[in-house]
Structures are given as structure tokens and as C-alpha cells.
XYZ file of N, CA and C in Angstrom:
756
model
N -65.034 52.325 -96.425
C -64.425 51.128 -97.012
C -62.909 51.313 -97.086
N -62.148 50.306 -96.639
C -60.701 50.381 -96.645
C -60.176 50.306 -98.069
N -59.022 50.961 -98.291
C -58.438 50.957 -99.628
C -58.093 49.541 -100.082
N -57.730 48.674 -99.147
C -57.406 47.292 -99.496
C -58.595 46.581 -100.117
N -59.805 46.878 -99.615
C -61.013 46.241 -100.137
C -61.309 46.668 -101.569
N -60.733 47.780 -102.000
C -60.909 48.244 -103.379
C -59.759 47.776 -104.255
N -58.544 47.907 -103.741
C -57.361 47.615 -104.551
C -57.200 46.128 -104.829
N -57.495 45.285 -103.856
C -57.303 43.838 -104.046
C -58.209 43.288 -105.153
N -59.522 43.589 -105.156
C -60.348 43.113 -106.275
C -59.921 43.691 -107.616
N -59.543 44.972 -107.652
C -59.095 45.574 -108.905
C -57.823 44.904 -109.411
N -56.918 44.581 -108.496
C -55.688 43.888 -108.889
C -55.997 42.500 -109.432
N -56.956 41.808 -108.818
C -57.331 40.481 -109.289
C -57.932 40.545 -110.697
N -58.766 41.558 -110.942
C -59.357 41.724 -112.273
C -58.271 42.026 -113.302
N -57.323 42.904 -112.932
C -56.242 43.256 -113.852
C -55.390 42.030 -114.194
N -55.085 41.204 -113.197
C -54.303 39.984 -113.441
C -55.062 39.036 -114.361
N -56.368 38.909 -114.123
C -57.197 38.046 -114.973
C -57.169 38.510 -116.427
N -57.303 39.811 -116.654
C -57.296 40.341 -118.022
C -55.933 40.153 -118.684
N -54.862 40.339 -117.919
C -53.513 40.155 -118.469
C -53.292 38.695 -118.865
N -53.705 37.764 -117.994
C -53.561 36.340 -118.310
C -54.415 35.949 -119.518
N -55.593 36.509 -119.612
C -56.477 36.255 -120.753
C -55.824 36.732 -122.054
N -55.304 37.951 -122.032
C -54.634 38.503 -123.213
C -53.418 37.668 -123.588
N -52.649 37.260 -122.582
C -51.447 36.466 -122.848
C -51.813 35.097 -123.420
N -52.874 34.482 -122.915
C -53.294 33.175 -123.411
C -53.668 33.237 -124.892
N -54.439 34.250 -125.276
C -54.843 34.396 -126.681
C -53.620 34.658 -127.556
N -52.686 35.451 -127.047
C -51.483 35.780 -127.812
C -50.592 34.552 -127.994
N -50.390 33.788 -126.924
C -49.518 32.614 -126.996
C -50.124 31.536 -127.892
N -51.426 31.332 -127.785
C -52.086 30.299 -128.573
C -52.294 30.720 -130.021
N -52.155 32.014 -130.278
C -52.315 32.501 -131.644
C -53.734 32.420 -132.167
N -54.727 32.515 -131.264
C -56.117 32.417 -131.690
C -56.578 33.696 -132.381
N -57.217 33.617 -133.522
C -57.817 34.804 -134.146
C -59.068 35.213 -133.386
N -59.525 36.464 -133.595
C -60.660 36.945 -132.805
C -61.988 36.307 -133.197
N -62.024 35.550 -134.304
C -63.248 34.821 -134.628
C -63.285 33.457 -133.933
N -62.233 33.148 -133.194
C -62.199 31.919 -132.409
C -62.194 32.212 -130.918
N -61.410 33.200 -130.508
C -61.337 33.577 -129.097
C -60.925 35.041 -129.021
N -61.821 35.892 -128.581
C -61.516 37.314 -128.478
C -60.638 37.574 -127.263
N -59.777 38.550 -127.374
C -58.915 38.965 -126.269
C -59.460 40.264 -125.681
N -59.011 40.663 -124.490
C -59.488 41.920 -123.908
C -59.252 43.128 -124.810
N -58.154 43.126 -125.561
C -57.895 44.259 -126.456
C -58.879 44.305 -127.615
N -59.516 43.170 -127.938
C -60.526 43.148 -129.001
C -61.855 43.721 -128.539
N -62.053 43.791 -127.227
C -63.335 44.242 -126.710
C -63.493 45.755 -126.769
N -62.388 46.472 -126.706
C -62.458 47.941 -126.706
C -63.126 48.470 -127.971
N -62.736 48.010 -129.180
C -63.447 48.476 -130.384
C -64.929 48.115 -130.373
N -65.273 46.966 -129.789
C -66.683 46.567 -129.726
C -67.478 47.521 -128.845
N -66.904 47.908 -127.705
C -67.594 48.865 -126.833
C -67.708 50.228 -127.503
N -66.664 50.648 -128.230
C -66.711 51.934 -128.918
C -67.757 51.945 -130.025
N -67.898 50.824 -130.718
C -68.827 50.748 -131.846
C -70.278 50.629 -131.379
N -70.506 49.889 -130.302
C -71.878 49.604 -129.880
C -72.204 50.204 -128.519
N -71.541 51.280 -128.153
C -71.706 51.811 -126.800
C -73.152 52.199 -126.505
N -73.850 52.758 -127.501
C -75.244 53.156 -127.272
C -76.128 51.933 -127.033
N -75.879 50.843 -127.757
C -76.645 49.616 -127.543
C -76.356 49.014 -126.171
N -75.103 49.103 -125.737
C -74.760 48.568 -124.416
C -75.481 49.343 -123.312
N -75.594 50.661 -123.482
C -76.287 51.458 -122.472
C -77.777 51.119 -122.425
N -78.415 51.074 -123.593
C -79.860 50.824 -123.644
C -80.181 49.399 -123.206
N -79.498 48.430 -123.804
C -79.807 47.037 -123.503
C -79.292 46.625 -122.133
N -78.205 47.240 -121.693
C -77.729 46.964 -120.336
C -78.748 47.402 -119.294
N -79.375 48.562 -119.515
C -80.406 49.026 -118.591
C -81.619 48.103 -118.621
N -82.011 47.630 -119.817
C -83.141 46.709 -119.909
C -82.878 45.424 -119.135
N -81.677 44.901 -119.268
C -81.325 43.691 -118.515
C -81.296 43.959 -117.019
N -80.755 45.100 -116.624
C -80.589 45.408 -115.208
C -81.927 45.570 -114.505
N -82.847 46.335 -115.085
C -84.093 46.589 -114.353
C -84.959 45.336 -114.275
N -84.931 44.505 -115.317
C -85.697 43.268 -115.246
C -85.118 42.323 -114.190
N -83.793 42.288 -114.114
C -83.146 41.451 -113.105
C -83.478 41.926 -111.697
N -83.453 43.229 -111.480
C -83.740 43.784 -110.158
C -85.190 43.514 -109.763
N -86.128 43.690 -110.706
C -87.540 43.434 -110.396
C -87.742 41.960 -110.045
N -87.164 41.056 -110.844
C -87.275 39.630 -110.541
C -86.664 39.285 -109.202
N -85.548 39.919 -108.869
C -84.879 39.659 -107.593
C -85.705 40.178 -106.421
N -86.279 41.360 -106.575
C -87.117 41.921 -105.506
C -88.327 41.030 -105.247
N -88.966 40.557 -106.326
C -90.094 39.643 -106.165
C -89.656 38.341 -105.492
N -88.471 37.851 -105.857
C -87.948 36.637 -105.231
C -87.712 36.845 -103.743
N -87.229 38.029 -103.366
C -87.009 38.327 -101.950
C -88.338 38.357 -101.200
N -89.335 39.033 -101.773
C -90.632 39.163 -101.098
C -91.281 37.791 -100.897
N -91.419 37.036 -101.973
C -92.097 35.745 -101.877
C -91.203 34.694 -101.203
N -89.897 34.784 -101.411
C -88.995 33.836 -100.770
C -88.988 33.987 -99.264
N -88.954 35.236 -98.783
C -88.988 35.472 -97.341
C -90.322 35.020 -96.761
N -91.422 35.328 -97.461
C -92.742 34.930 -96.962
C -92.858 33.409 -96.866
N -92.457 32.707 -97.927
C -92.540 31.244 -97.902
C -91.560 30.647 -96.907
N -90.376 31.244 -96.795
C -89.397 30.772 -95.830
C -89.897 30.907 -94.400
N -90.621 31.993 -94.121
C -91.194 32.167 -92.778
C -92.261 31.110 -92.503
N -93.086 30.821 -93.512
C -94.113 29.788 -93.335
C -93.462 28.440 -93.027
N -92.424 28.086 -93.788
C -91.752 26.804 -93.559
C -90.943 26.815 -92.272
N -90.409 27.972 -91.917
C -89.603 28.043 -90.702
C -90.408 27.907 -89.430
N -91.639 28.427 -89.444
C -92.470 28.391 -88.246
C -93.384 27.172 -88.193
N -93.540 26.461 -89.307
C -94.440 25.312 -89.328
C -93.703 24.095 -89.886
N -93.504 23.108 -89.056
C -92.837 21.889 -89.508
C -93.682 21.152 -90.554
N -94.991 21.212 -90.396
C -95.874 20.550 -91.359
C -95.723 21.159 -92.742
N -95.726 22.497 -92.809
C -95.566 23.163 -94.099
C -94.165 22.918 -94.667
N -93.172 22.839 -93.784
C -91.809 22.573 -94.244
C -91.716 21.181 -94.860
N -92.309 20.200 -94.205
C -92.288 18.837 -94.741
C -93.074 18.741 -96.046
N -94.127 19.537 -96.172
C -94.960 19.470 -97.372
C -94.314 20.195 -98.562
N -93.666 21.334 -98.306
C -93.195 22.187 -99.401
C -91.763 21.888 -99.837
N -90.938 21.378 -98.934
C -89.535 21.144 -99.278
C -89.365 20.214 -100.479
N -90.057 19.065 -100.519
C -89.883 18.200 -101.704
C -90.275 18.897 -103.000
N -91.333 19.722 -102.958
C -91.762 20.436 -104.161
C -90.703 21.445 -104.597
N -90.154 22.171 -103.637
C -89.138 23.170 -103.962
C -87.872 22.514 -104.504
N -87.435 21.453 -103.845
C -86.222 20.767 -104.278
C -86.417 20.161 -105.667
N -87.578 19.536 -105.875
C -87.843 18.937 -107.174
C -87.886 19.968 -108.284
N -88.547 21.096 -108.033
C -88.617 22.141 -109.056
C -87.243 22.745 -109.314
N -86.469 22.925 -108.253
C -85.144 23.518 -108.437
C -84.207 22.578 -109.175
N -84.476 21.254 -109.104
C -83.632 20.279 -109.799
C -83.879 20.268 -111.300
N -85.003 20.821 -111.737
C -85.293 20.871 -113.177
C -84.364 21.896 -113.834
N -83.620 21.525 -114.883
C -82.734 22.490 -115.551
C -83.531 23.693 -116.055
N -83.116 24.872 -115.652
C -83.875 26.062 -116.016
C -83.794 26.357 -117.513
N -82.769 25.824 -118.180
C -82.679 26.007 -119.627
C -83.840 25.326 -120.342
N -84.455 24.316 -119.690
C -85.619 23.659 -120.283
C -86.912 24.398 -119.947
N -86.897 25.168 -118.874
C -88.089 25.930 -118.481
C -88.218 27.199 -119.315
N -87.091 27.803 -119.682
C -87.109 29.076 -120.400
C -87.900 29.005 -121.703
N -87.673 28.003 -122.588
C -88.472 27.961 -123.818
C -89.967 27.793 -123.562
N -90.326 27.042 -122.520
C -91.741 26.847 -122.195
C -92.388 28.177 -121.808
N -91.715 28.934 -120.940
C -92.243 30.233 -120.520
C -92.299 31.194 -121.707
N -91.264 31.144 -122.553
C -91.239 32.027 -123.723
C -92.416 31.760 -124.652
N -92.801 30.481 -124.814
C -93.928 30.127 -125.676
C -95.271 30.421 -125.002
N -95.326 30.282 -123.685
C -96.570 30.551 -122.970
C -96.937 32.027 -123.009
N -95.930 32.881 -122.962
C -96.176 34.326 -122.901
C -95.488 35.025 -124.073
N -95.801 34.578 -125.276
C -95.221 35.187 -126.472
C -95.658 36.648 -126.567
N -94.687 37.529 -126.766
C -94.981 38.951 -126.864
C -94.935 39.680 -125.531
N -94.928 38.935 -124.413
C -94.847 39.535 -123.082
C -93.400 39.452 -122.587
N -92.496 40.077 -123.314
C -91.084 39.839 -123.035
C -90.687 40.325 -121.647
N -91.149 41.497 -121.247
C -90.784 41.997 -119.920
C -91.277 41.049 -118.833
N -92.517 40.575 -118.992
C -93.098 39.695 -117.981
C -92.352 38.372 -117.883
N -92.134 37.715 -119.035
C -91.500 36.393 -118.946
C -90.034 36.479 -118.534
N -89.372 37.589 -118.849
C -87.982 37.751 -118.405
C -87.914 37.929 -116.890
N -88.790 38.774 -116.355
C -88.852 38.958 -114.907
C -89.245 37.656 -114.221
N -90.160 36.915 -114.834
C -90.624 35.652 -114.254
C -89.493 34.640 -114.126
N -88.676 34.512 -115.164
C -87.560 33.558 -115.101
C -86.531 34.001 -114.072
N -86.236 35.296 -114.016
C -85.304 35.791 -112.997
C -85.831 35.481 -111.598
N -87.142 35.627 -111.421
C -87.780 35.324 -110.130
C -87.696 33.832 -109.805
N -88.021 32.997 -110.788
C -88.057 31.549 -110.563
C -86.675 31.019 -110.173
N -85.641 31.496 -110.852
C -84.305 30.971 -110.607
C -83.737 31.440 -109.268
N -84.036 32.676 -108.879
C -83.424 33.231 -107.662
C -84.282 33.026 -106.415
N -85.469 32.441 -106.580
C -86.406 32.289 -105.465
C -85.955 31.230 -104.458
N -85.458 30.109 -104.944
C -85.190 28.941 -104.104
C -84.189 29.209 -102.974
N -82.990 29.740 -103.242
C -82.029 29.900 -102.132
C -82.519 30.845 -101.047
N -83.311 31.841 -101.401
C -83.815 32.776 -100.398
C -84.809 32.081 -99.481
N -85.750 31.356 -100.066
C -86.760 30.658 -99.260
C -86.111 29.642 -98.328
N -85.145 28.891 -98.832
C -84.499 27.855 -98.031
C -83.681 28.472 -96.895
N -82.957 29.555 -97.187
C -82.116 30.165 -96.152
C -82.960 30.727 -95.010
N -84.065 31.388 -95.342
C -84.940 31.933 -94.299
C -85.567 30.802 -93.492
N -85.982 29.755 -94.170
C -86.573 28.607 -93.475
C -85.584 27.980 -92.500
N -84.351 27.779 -92.955
C -83.335 27.172 -92.085
C -83.009 28.085 -90.912
N -82.893 29.389 -91.182
C -82.583 30.326 -90.115
C -83.637 30.339 -89.021
N -84.898 30.256 -89.405
C -85.979 30.289 -88.410
C -86.159 28.944 -87.716
N -86.020 27.858 -88.468
C -86.252 26.539 -87.875
C -85.135 26.111 -86.929
N -83.960 26.736 -87.052
C -82.845 26.379 -86.171
C -82.685 27.364 -85.014
N -83.706 28.181 -84.795
C -83.679 29.121 -83.675
C -83.635 28.362 -82.355
N -82.679 28.736 -81.498
C -82.530 28.038 -80.217
C -83.778 28.229 -79.356
N -84.409 27.159 -78.913
C -85.651 27.306 -78.124
C -85.414 27.994 -76.782
N -84.176 27.951 -76.259
C -83.916 28.595 -74.973
C -84.161 30.100 -75.048
N -83.729 30.727 -76.172
C -83.943 32.166 -76.319
C -85.434 32.490 -76.365
N -86.179 31.671 -77.098
C -87.614 31.896 -77.206
C -88.296 31.736 -75.848
N -87.882 30.701 -75.107
C -88.520 30.437 -73.808
C -88.224 31.561 -72.813
N -86.997 32.104 -72.859
C -86.652 33.191 -71.924
C -87.508 34.419 -72.193
N -87.629 34.787 -73.477
C -88.427 35.967 -73.802
C -89.904 35.750 -73.475
N -90.407 34.532 -73.741
C -91.808 34.272 -73.447
C -92.063 34.297 -71.946
N -91.081 33.832 -71.165
C -91.243 33.863 -69.707
C -91.240 35.284 -69.166
N -90.618 36.212 -69.934
C -90.603 37.617 -69.538
C -91.816 38.375 -70.073
N -92.726 37.643 -70.712
C -93.960 38.268 -71.179
C -93.920 38.756 -72.606
N -92.914 38.360 -73.386
C -92.821 38.819 -74.775
C -93.863 38.102 -75.633
N -94.417 38.847 -76.571
C -95.388 38.260 -77.497
C -94.653 37.524 -78.614
N -95.433 36.817 -79.460
C -94.836 36.085 -80.570
C -94.157 37.030 -81.547
N -94.765 38.184 -81.779
C -94.158 39.159 -82.691
C -92.870 39.737 -82.113
N -92.826 39.952 -80.806
C -91.606 40.459 -80.179
C -90.484 39.432 -80.243
N -90.827 38.164 -80.088
C -89.822 37.106 -80.223
C -89.252 37.112 -81.641
N -90.135 37.314 -82.623
C -89.674 37.344 -84.007
C -88.729 38.513 -84.251
N -89.115 39.712 -83.846
C -88.308 40.904 -84.133
C -87.015 40.937 -83.320
N -87.036 40.411 -82.102
C -85.867 40.508 -81.233
C -84.875 39.356 -81.418
N -85.372 38.167 -81.767
C -84.511 36.985 -81.832
C -84.491 36.363 -83.221
N -85.665 36.019 -83.735
C -85.737 35.253 -84.985
C -85.186 36.038 -86.170
N -85.603 37.310 -86.305
C -85.149 38.098 -87.457
C -83.637 38.319 -87.462
N -83.031 38.796 -86.351
C -81.562 38.937 -86.364
C -80.840 37.618 -86.616
N -81.393 36.498 -86.086
C -80.774 35.188 -86.296
C -80.780 34.810 -87.780
N -81.801 35.231 -88.515
C -81.967 34.828 -89.909
C -81.201 35.711 -90.878
N -80.895 36.944 -90.501
C -80.301 37.899 -91.437
C -79.001 37.418 -92.086
N -78.041 36.849 -91.340
C -76.813 36.384 -92.011
C -77.081 35.342 -93.085
N -77.957 34.366 -92.790
C -78.297 33.363 -93.802
C -79.008 33.991 -94.992
N -79.870 34.966 -94.713
C -80.616 35.622 -95.780
C -79.683 36.353 -96.741
N -78.764 37.122 -96.215
C -77.864 37.872 -97.086
C -76.894 36.951 -97.824
N -76.508 35.851 -97.187
C -75.686 34.878 -97.896
C -76.418 34.312 -99.099
N -77.709 34.001 -98.918
C -78.509 33.489 -100.034
C -78.758 34.570 -101.073
N -78.912 35.807 -100.636
C -79.178 36.903 -101.571
C -77.992 37.142 -102.500
N -76.782 36.950 -101.991
C -75.600 37.082 -102.845
C -75.608 36.041 -103.961
N -76.042 34.836 -103.635
C -76.163 33.790 -104.653
C -77.301 34.115 -105.616
N -78.418 34.590 -105.066
C -79.595 34.872 -105.888
C -79.330 35.970 -106.912
N -78.464 36.919 -106.583
C -78.140 37.999 -107.525
C -77.583 37.433 -108.822
N -76.612 36.549 -108.708
C -76.010 35.972 -109.918
C -76.997 35.065 -110.646
N -77.818 34.328 -109.898
C -78.800 33.461 -110.531
C -79.839 34.272 -111.298
N -80.230 35.419 -110.762
C -81.218 36.255 -111.439
C -80.685 36.758 -112.779
N -79.410 37.126 -112.824
C -78.810 37.559 -114.091
C -78.778 36.410 -115.095
N -78.514 35.207 -114.624
C -78.517 34.043 -115.519
C -79.903 33.854 -116.137
N -80.938 33.935 -115.299
C -82.295 33.770 -115.799
C -82.680 34.840 -116.797
N -82.359 36.080 -116.492
C -82.677 37.176 -117.404
C -81.986 36.987 -118.745
N -80.713 36.646 -118.706
C -79.945 36.489 -119.937
C -80.436 35.322 -120.773
N -80.804 34.213 -120.127
C -81.333 33.062 -120.862
C -82.604 33.421 -121.614
N -83.513 34.131 -120.955
C -84.766 34.490 -121.609
C -84.529 35.486 -122.743
N -83.628 36.412 -122.556
C -83.337 37.392 -123.610
C -82.751 36.724 -124.849
N -82.025 35.624 -124.657
C -81.446 34.905 -125.793
C -82.497 34.040 -126.488
N -83.326 33.356 -125.692
C -84.263 32.391 -126.249
C -85.504 33.063 -126.835
N -85.994 34.102 -126.173
C -87.251 34.717 -126.582
C -87.156 35.287 -127.995
N -88.171 35.035 -128.841
C -88.141 35.585 -130.205
C -88.242 37.104 -130.229
N -88.743 37.690 -129.146
C -88.836 39.141 -129.052
C -87.847 39.664 -128.010
N -86.740 38.954 -127.848
C -85.785 39.285 -126.805
C -85.157 40.652 -126.981
N -84.972 41.307 -125.847
C -84.240 42.569 -125.798
C -83.281 42.486 -124.621
N -82.332 43.403 -124.562
C -81.364 43.380 -123.491
C -80.029 42.814 -123.955
N -79.126 42.627 -122.999
C -77.783 42.151 -123.342
C -77.809 40.739 -123.910
N -78.772 39.926 -123.496
C -78.883 38.586 -124.061
C -79.191 38.632 -125.546
N -80.086 39.533 -125.944
C -80.401 39.693 -127.365
C -79.190 40.224 -128.132
N -78.421 41.106 -127.496
C -77.212 41.622 -128.148
C -76.188 40.503 -128.316
N -76.081 39.628 -127.334
C -75.198 38.470 -127.447
C -75.645 37.566 -128.586
N -76.949 37.332 -128.678
C -77.478 36.475 -129.743
C -77.220 37.099 -131.114
N -77.290 38.419 -131.198
C -76.984 39.104 -132.456
C -75.515 38.898 -132.835
N -74.631 38.981 -131.845
C -73.216 38.733 -132.122
C -72.965 37.309 -132.565
N -73.694 36.344 -131.972
C -73.554 34.941 -132.374
C -74.022 34.754 -133.815
N -75.143 35.373 -134.170
C -75.676 35.242 -135.527
C -74.709 35.786 -136.563
N -74.038 36.877 -136.215
C -73.109 37.522 -137.151
C -71.664 37.079 -136.948
N -71.446 36.072 -136.101
C -70.095 35.570 -135.805
C -69.169 36.691 -135.336
N -69.739 37.616 -134.560
C -68.971 38.745 -134.022
C -68.517 38.371 -132.610
N -67.401 37.662 -132.532
C -66.929 37.165 -131.244
C -66.521 38.281 -130.278
N -65.868 39.336 -130.732
C -65.580 40.435 -129.793
C -66.848 41.007 -129.160
N -67.934 41.134 -129.938
C -69.190 41.628 -129.373
C -69.735 40.644 -128.339
N -69.672 39.350 -128.639
C -70.185 38.347 -127.708
C -69.422 38.381 -126.384
N -68.108 38.456 -126.452
C -67.318 38.509 -125.222
C -67.507 39.842 -124.505
N -67.730 40.918 -125.269
C -67.992 42.215 -124.643
C -69.296 42.177 -123.851
N -70.298 41.464 -124.371
C -71.559 41.302 -123.649
C -71.345 40.507 -122.365
N -70.550 39.452 -122.440
C -70.285 38.645 -121.243
C -69.597 39.474 -120.161
N -68.637 40.306 -120.565
C -67.956 41.159 -119.582
C -68.921 42.182 -119.002
N -69.815 42.731 -119.844
C -70.796 43.696 -119.350
C -71.732 43.045 -118.340
N -72.155 41.802 -118.618
C -72.997 41.073 -117.674
C -72.260 40.830 -116.359
N -70.996 40.452 -116.465
C -70.198 40.236 -115.256
C -70.087 41.519 -114.445
N -69.892 42.641 -115.130
C -69.780 43.938 -114.441
C -71.072 44.275 -113.702
N -72.214 44.099 -114.364
C -73.495 44.387 -113.711
C -73.710 43.464 -112.516
N -73.337 42.188 -112.675
C -73.472 41.257 -111.559
C -72.614 41.649 -110.373
N -71.397 42.099 -110.643
C -70.499 42.525 -109.562
C -71.054 43.758 -108.852
N -71.577 44.712 -109.629
C -72.149 45.925 -109.032
C -73.306 45.578 -108.113
N -74.216 44.726 -108.591
C -75.379 44.352 -107.783
C -74.952 43.533 -106.565
N -73.921 42.714 -106.729
C -73.402 41.931 -105.609
C -72.898 42.853 -104.495
N -72.161 43.888 -104.865
C -71.620 44.785 -103.848
C -72.690 45.688 -103.249
N -73.787 45.898 -103.963
C -74.930 46.571 -103.355
C -75.481 45.712 -102.211
N -75.582 44.404 -102.450
C -76.032 43.481 -101.405
C -75.043 43.463 -100.245
N -73.743 43.479 -100.551
C -72.726 43.509 -99.487
C -72.881 44.763 -98.625
N -73.145 45.903 -99.272
C -73.337 47.150 -98.528
C -74.566 47.060 -97.622
N -75.658 46.496 -98.146
C -76.853 46.314 -97.322
C -76.586 45.359 -96.168
N -75.794 44.328 -96.420
C -75.458 43.380 -95.363
C -74.679 44.062 -94.243
N -73.770 44.939 -94.594
C -72.993 45.649 -93.573
C -73.886 46.552 -92.734
N -74.935 47.101 -93.368
C -75.843 47.988 -92.644
C -76.740 47.205 -91.691
N -77.329 46.115 -92.171
C -78.352 45.418 -91.406
C -77.835 44.200 -90.645
N -76.701 43.645 -91.066
C -76.178 42.440 -90.394
C -74.678 42.511 -90.197
N -74.143 43.718 -90.103
C -72.700 43.864 -89.927
C -72.200 43.274 -88.622
N -73.081 43.169 -87.636
C -72.688 42.603 -86.349
C -72.307 41.131 -86.448
N -72.769 40.459 -87.517
C -72.496 39.025 -87.653
C -71.136 38.727 -88.260
N -70.440 39.773 -88.735
C -69.140 39.563 -89.378
C -68.088 39.300 -88.308
N -67.453 38.133 -88.377
C -66.431 37.752 -87.391
C -65.038 37.716 -88.013
N -64.869 38.392 -89.161
C -63.579 38.387 -89.841
C -62.520 39.055 -88.983
N -61.392 38.390 -88.823
C -60.308 38.937 -88.004
C -59.424 39.796 -88.894
């Protein structure tokens, strides 16, 4: 990785924190109204053990939900990509379900599976991040140029060989693009369930505790921790993309 790829994002984060600190200072907001970056350091020092434990709980549930979304999203996307009938039948259902605000689904799932906090948290992360993966795989396969398929079939290639040689590489860029979006969506789902669930654990529960106690520095510290975990997982996906689909990068 080039040094520029590390320094530029770090510089952007530093500028953001400086502007945030300056805004709070200029506006004269107290920390019970708007916490500044300097207010977050004492919060991390005071609750560092909770951040480690609850951060891990949020992270593993998000990863499990995301992995399930990848497995089922790719499978459903392949079904829709190879079958126009299934695509016409399933697309309206997927679009309609995705249009439902997930904030309204979270309380329903929480009540349906009371006491099953790990399960319902993973389920919401899966539900929210499933849609873009399925759609991207479907589009990638359904837009496969028929000329490539016909050439391979004329050379005696089987259907599976056409998939591995043409369809799969064609779909990978769209898949990883959707996976980058799904990563952030999965964190949103996990955090929503952790806040709403009466038995919530994780960073969402820590945020809710800060809200109950009007501890604004703690609440903003949780938001920054969530952002950090999301960025880490995002760059894991970027690294995988470079390994499996780096050939598709046309950046000059």
C-alpha cells in the first residue's frame, strides 16, 4: 500500500476533528449539548473496558450477519441472474421489503425473539445488508454479454465452465461494490437492535446508557467507535477486492 493511501485518509480525519473542535469552541456549546473531540478522551479512559467488551460484541454480530448476507445474497442473486422468471417474480418482493423503514422492523423482531439477543441482532444485520448484495450479483449475471457465452459454448465449454471463466469474474466488481455498502448497513442494523432490544448488549446498549444518563461525551465516543469499526471492516473488504478483483481497477 502506498504511503499516500494512508496519509490522505489520516489527514482528512485530522481535519475533520479539528473543524469539529473549532465549531464547538466557537459556538460555545457545553458538553451536555454537543461534545467535542477533546471531551471524548476522558470517556474512553473511564469506560475503556466497556468499549473493548461491547465493541467486540457489536463487531462479531455484525460480521456474522454480513457473512450470512453474502451467502444468501449471492445464492439468490445467482438464481435471479440466471432466470428471468425468478428475477421478475422476486424483484418486486425485494424492492418492497427494502422500502420498509428498518427502524420499524427492529422493534417487531425484538418482540418476536425476546431474550434471543444474539440471534435477533444478527438477523437485523443480515436483513439490512442482504438487499444490495443480491441485486448486484443479479445485475452482474443478467448483463453478461451473450457473445462471450456463445464463444465458449461453441468451443465445448460446459455451463459451469462458462460461469467460472466469464460470469464470475464479470460479477466480482459489482459484488465488492455492493459489499462495501453492505458493511455500513450491517453496522446500522446491529446498532439499532442493540439500542431497541430490552436485553441489548454491545456499543448500541452503551450508547443508550449514555443517553439515559445524559452523558453526551460517552454517546459521541460510542459513535466514533462505531465509525472506527466500520472503517476497519470497509478496508478489509477493499483488501479482499484488490486480491480477487484488482484487475478491474482502472484508476489512473
